[in-house]
Coordinates of N, CA, C and O in Angstrom, one line a residue:
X1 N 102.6 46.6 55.5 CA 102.1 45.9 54.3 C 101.7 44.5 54.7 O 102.3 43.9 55.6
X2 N 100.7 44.0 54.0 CA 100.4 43.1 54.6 C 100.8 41.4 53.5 O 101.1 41.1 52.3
X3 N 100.8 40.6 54.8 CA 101.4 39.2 54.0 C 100.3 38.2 53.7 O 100.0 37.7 54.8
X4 N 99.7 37.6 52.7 CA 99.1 36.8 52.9 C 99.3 35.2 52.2 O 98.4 34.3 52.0
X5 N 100.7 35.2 52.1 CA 101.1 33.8 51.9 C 100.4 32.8 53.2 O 99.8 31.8 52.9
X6 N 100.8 33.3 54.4 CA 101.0 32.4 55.4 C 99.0 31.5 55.5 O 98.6 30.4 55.7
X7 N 98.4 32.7 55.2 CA 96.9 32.8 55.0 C 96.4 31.5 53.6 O 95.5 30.6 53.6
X8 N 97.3 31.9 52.6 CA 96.4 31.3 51.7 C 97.1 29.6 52.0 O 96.5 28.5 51.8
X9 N 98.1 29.8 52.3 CA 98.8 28.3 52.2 C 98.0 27.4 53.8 O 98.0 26.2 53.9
X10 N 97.6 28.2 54.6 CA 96.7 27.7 55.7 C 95.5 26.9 55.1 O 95.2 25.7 55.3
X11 N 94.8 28.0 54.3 CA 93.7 27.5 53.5 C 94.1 26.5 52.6 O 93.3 25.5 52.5
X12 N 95.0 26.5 52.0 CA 95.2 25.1 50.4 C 95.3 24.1 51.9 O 94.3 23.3 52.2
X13 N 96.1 24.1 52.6 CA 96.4 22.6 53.6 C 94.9 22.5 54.2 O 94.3 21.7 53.5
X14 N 94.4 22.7 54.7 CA 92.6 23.0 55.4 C 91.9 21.8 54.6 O 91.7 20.7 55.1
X15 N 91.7 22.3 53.1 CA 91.0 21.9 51.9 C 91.6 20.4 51.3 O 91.0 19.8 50.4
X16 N 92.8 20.0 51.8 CA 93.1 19.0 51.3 C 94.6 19.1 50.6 O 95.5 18.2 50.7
X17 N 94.6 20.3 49.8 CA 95.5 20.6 48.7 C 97.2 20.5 49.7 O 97.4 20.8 50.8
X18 N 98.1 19.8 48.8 CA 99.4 19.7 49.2 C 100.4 20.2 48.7 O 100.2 20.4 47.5
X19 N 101.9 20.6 49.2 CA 102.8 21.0 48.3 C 103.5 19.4 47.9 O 103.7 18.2 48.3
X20 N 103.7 20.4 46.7 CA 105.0 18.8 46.0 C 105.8 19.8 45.5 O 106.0 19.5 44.3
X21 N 106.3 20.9 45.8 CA 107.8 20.7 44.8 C 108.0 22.5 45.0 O 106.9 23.1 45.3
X22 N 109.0 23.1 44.9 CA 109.4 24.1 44.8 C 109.9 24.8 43.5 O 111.0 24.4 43.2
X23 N 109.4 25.8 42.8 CA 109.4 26.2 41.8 C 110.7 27.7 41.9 O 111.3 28.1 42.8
X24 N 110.5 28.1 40.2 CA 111.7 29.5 40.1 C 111.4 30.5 41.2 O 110.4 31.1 41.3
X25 N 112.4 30.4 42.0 CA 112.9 31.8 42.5 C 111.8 31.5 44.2 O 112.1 30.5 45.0
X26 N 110.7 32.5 44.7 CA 110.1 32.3 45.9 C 108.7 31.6 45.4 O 107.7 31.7 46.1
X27 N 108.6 31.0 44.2 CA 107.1 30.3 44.5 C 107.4 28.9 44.8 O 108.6 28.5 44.9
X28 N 105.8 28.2 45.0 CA 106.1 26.5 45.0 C 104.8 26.5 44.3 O 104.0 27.4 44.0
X29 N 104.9 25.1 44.1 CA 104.0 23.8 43.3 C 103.3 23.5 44.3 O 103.6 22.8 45.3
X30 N 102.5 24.0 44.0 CA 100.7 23.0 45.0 C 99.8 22.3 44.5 O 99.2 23.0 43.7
X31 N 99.4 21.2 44.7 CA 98.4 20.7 44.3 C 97.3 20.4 44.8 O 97.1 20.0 45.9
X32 N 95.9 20.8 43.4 CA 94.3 20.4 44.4 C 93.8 19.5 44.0 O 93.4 19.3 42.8
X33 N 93.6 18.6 45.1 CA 92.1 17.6 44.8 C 91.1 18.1 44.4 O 90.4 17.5 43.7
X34 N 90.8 19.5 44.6 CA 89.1 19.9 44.2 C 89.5 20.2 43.0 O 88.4 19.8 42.5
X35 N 90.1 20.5 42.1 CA 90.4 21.0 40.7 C 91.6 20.1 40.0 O 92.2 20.2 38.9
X36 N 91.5 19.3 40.8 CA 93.2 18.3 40.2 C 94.1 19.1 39.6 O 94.4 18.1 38.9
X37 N 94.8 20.0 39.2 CA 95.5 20.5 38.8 C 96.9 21.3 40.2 O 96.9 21.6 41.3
X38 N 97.8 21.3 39.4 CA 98.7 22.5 40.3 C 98.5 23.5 39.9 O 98.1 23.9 38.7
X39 N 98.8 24.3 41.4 CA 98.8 25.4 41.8 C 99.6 26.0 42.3 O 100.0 25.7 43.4
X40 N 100.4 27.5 41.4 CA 101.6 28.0 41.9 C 101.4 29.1 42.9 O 100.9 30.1 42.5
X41 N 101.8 29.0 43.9 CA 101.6 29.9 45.1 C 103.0 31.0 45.4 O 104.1 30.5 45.8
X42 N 102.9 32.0 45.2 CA 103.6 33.0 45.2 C 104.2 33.0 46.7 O 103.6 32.9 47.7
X43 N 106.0 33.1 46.6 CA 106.5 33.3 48.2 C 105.9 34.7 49.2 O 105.8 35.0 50.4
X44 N 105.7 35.1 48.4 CA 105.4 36.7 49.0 C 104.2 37.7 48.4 O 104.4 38.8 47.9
X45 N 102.9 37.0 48.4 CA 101.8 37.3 48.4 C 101.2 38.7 48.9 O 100.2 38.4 49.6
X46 N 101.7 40.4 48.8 CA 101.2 41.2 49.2 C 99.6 42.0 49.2 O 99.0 42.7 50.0
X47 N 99.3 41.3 47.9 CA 97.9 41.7 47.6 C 96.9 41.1 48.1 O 97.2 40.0 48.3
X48 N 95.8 41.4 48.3 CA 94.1 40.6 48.6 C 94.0 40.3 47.3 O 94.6 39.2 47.1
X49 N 93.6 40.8 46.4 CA 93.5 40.1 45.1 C 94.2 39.4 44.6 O 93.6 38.9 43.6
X50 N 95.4 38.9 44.8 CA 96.4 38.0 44.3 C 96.1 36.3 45.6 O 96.2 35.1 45.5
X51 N 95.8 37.2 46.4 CA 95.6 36.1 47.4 C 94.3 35.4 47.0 O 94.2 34.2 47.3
X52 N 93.1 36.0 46.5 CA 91.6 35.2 46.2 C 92.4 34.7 44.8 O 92.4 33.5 44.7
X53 N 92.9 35.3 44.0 CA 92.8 34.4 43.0 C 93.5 32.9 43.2 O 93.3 31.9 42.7
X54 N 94.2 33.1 43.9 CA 95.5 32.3 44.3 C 94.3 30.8 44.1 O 94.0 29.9 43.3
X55 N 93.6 31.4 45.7 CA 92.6 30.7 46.0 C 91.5 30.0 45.1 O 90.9 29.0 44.9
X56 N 91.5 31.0 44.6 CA 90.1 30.3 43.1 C 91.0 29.8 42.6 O 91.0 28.6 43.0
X57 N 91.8 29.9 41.8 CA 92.6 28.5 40.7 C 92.8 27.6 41.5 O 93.5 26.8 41.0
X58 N 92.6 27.3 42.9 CA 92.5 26.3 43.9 C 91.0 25.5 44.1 O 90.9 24.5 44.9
X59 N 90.2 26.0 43.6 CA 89.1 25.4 43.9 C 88.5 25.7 45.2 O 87.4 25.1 45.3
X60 N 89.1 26.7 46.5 CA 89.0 26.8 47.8 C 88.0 27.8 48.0 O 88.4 28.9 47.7
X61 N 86.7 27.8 48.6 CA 85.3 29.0 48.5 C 85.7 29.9 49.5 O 85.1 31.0 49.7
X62 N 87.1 29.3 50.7 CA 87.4 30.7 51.9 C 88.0 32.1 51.3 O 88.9 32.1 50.5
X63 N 87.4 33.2 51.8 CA 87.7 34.4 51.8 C 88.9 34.9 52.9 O 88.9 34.6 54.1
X64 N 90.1 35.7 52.1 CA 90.6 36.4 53.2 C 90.2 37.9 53.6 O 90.7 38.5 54.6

């Protein structure tokens, strides 16, 4: 099965986007310059589709 936490959190740091804070249970708190808002990133991201969205409420145009 495949992981793509390690992937999308490569991409938010790439783009500018930072962590601040650790949220319930395995997510955290990310934040984007391109959308100013946070962004909660799942500890254990198994899906492609959970990984692009991840990405688009990030403001980020890279594809996994």
């Amino acid at each position: 099965m495949a992981d793509y936490t390690r992937t999308v959190k490569k991409y938010l740091s790439e783009e500018g986007c930072y962590f601040v804070r650790y949220g319930k249970g395995d997510h955290e708190v990310w934040f984007s310059p391109i959308t100013n808002r946070n962004i909660i990133v799942d500890g254990s991201i198994t899906k492609r589709t959970s990984a692009l969205k991840t990405l688009k409420k990030a403001g980020v145009k890279k594809r996994v």
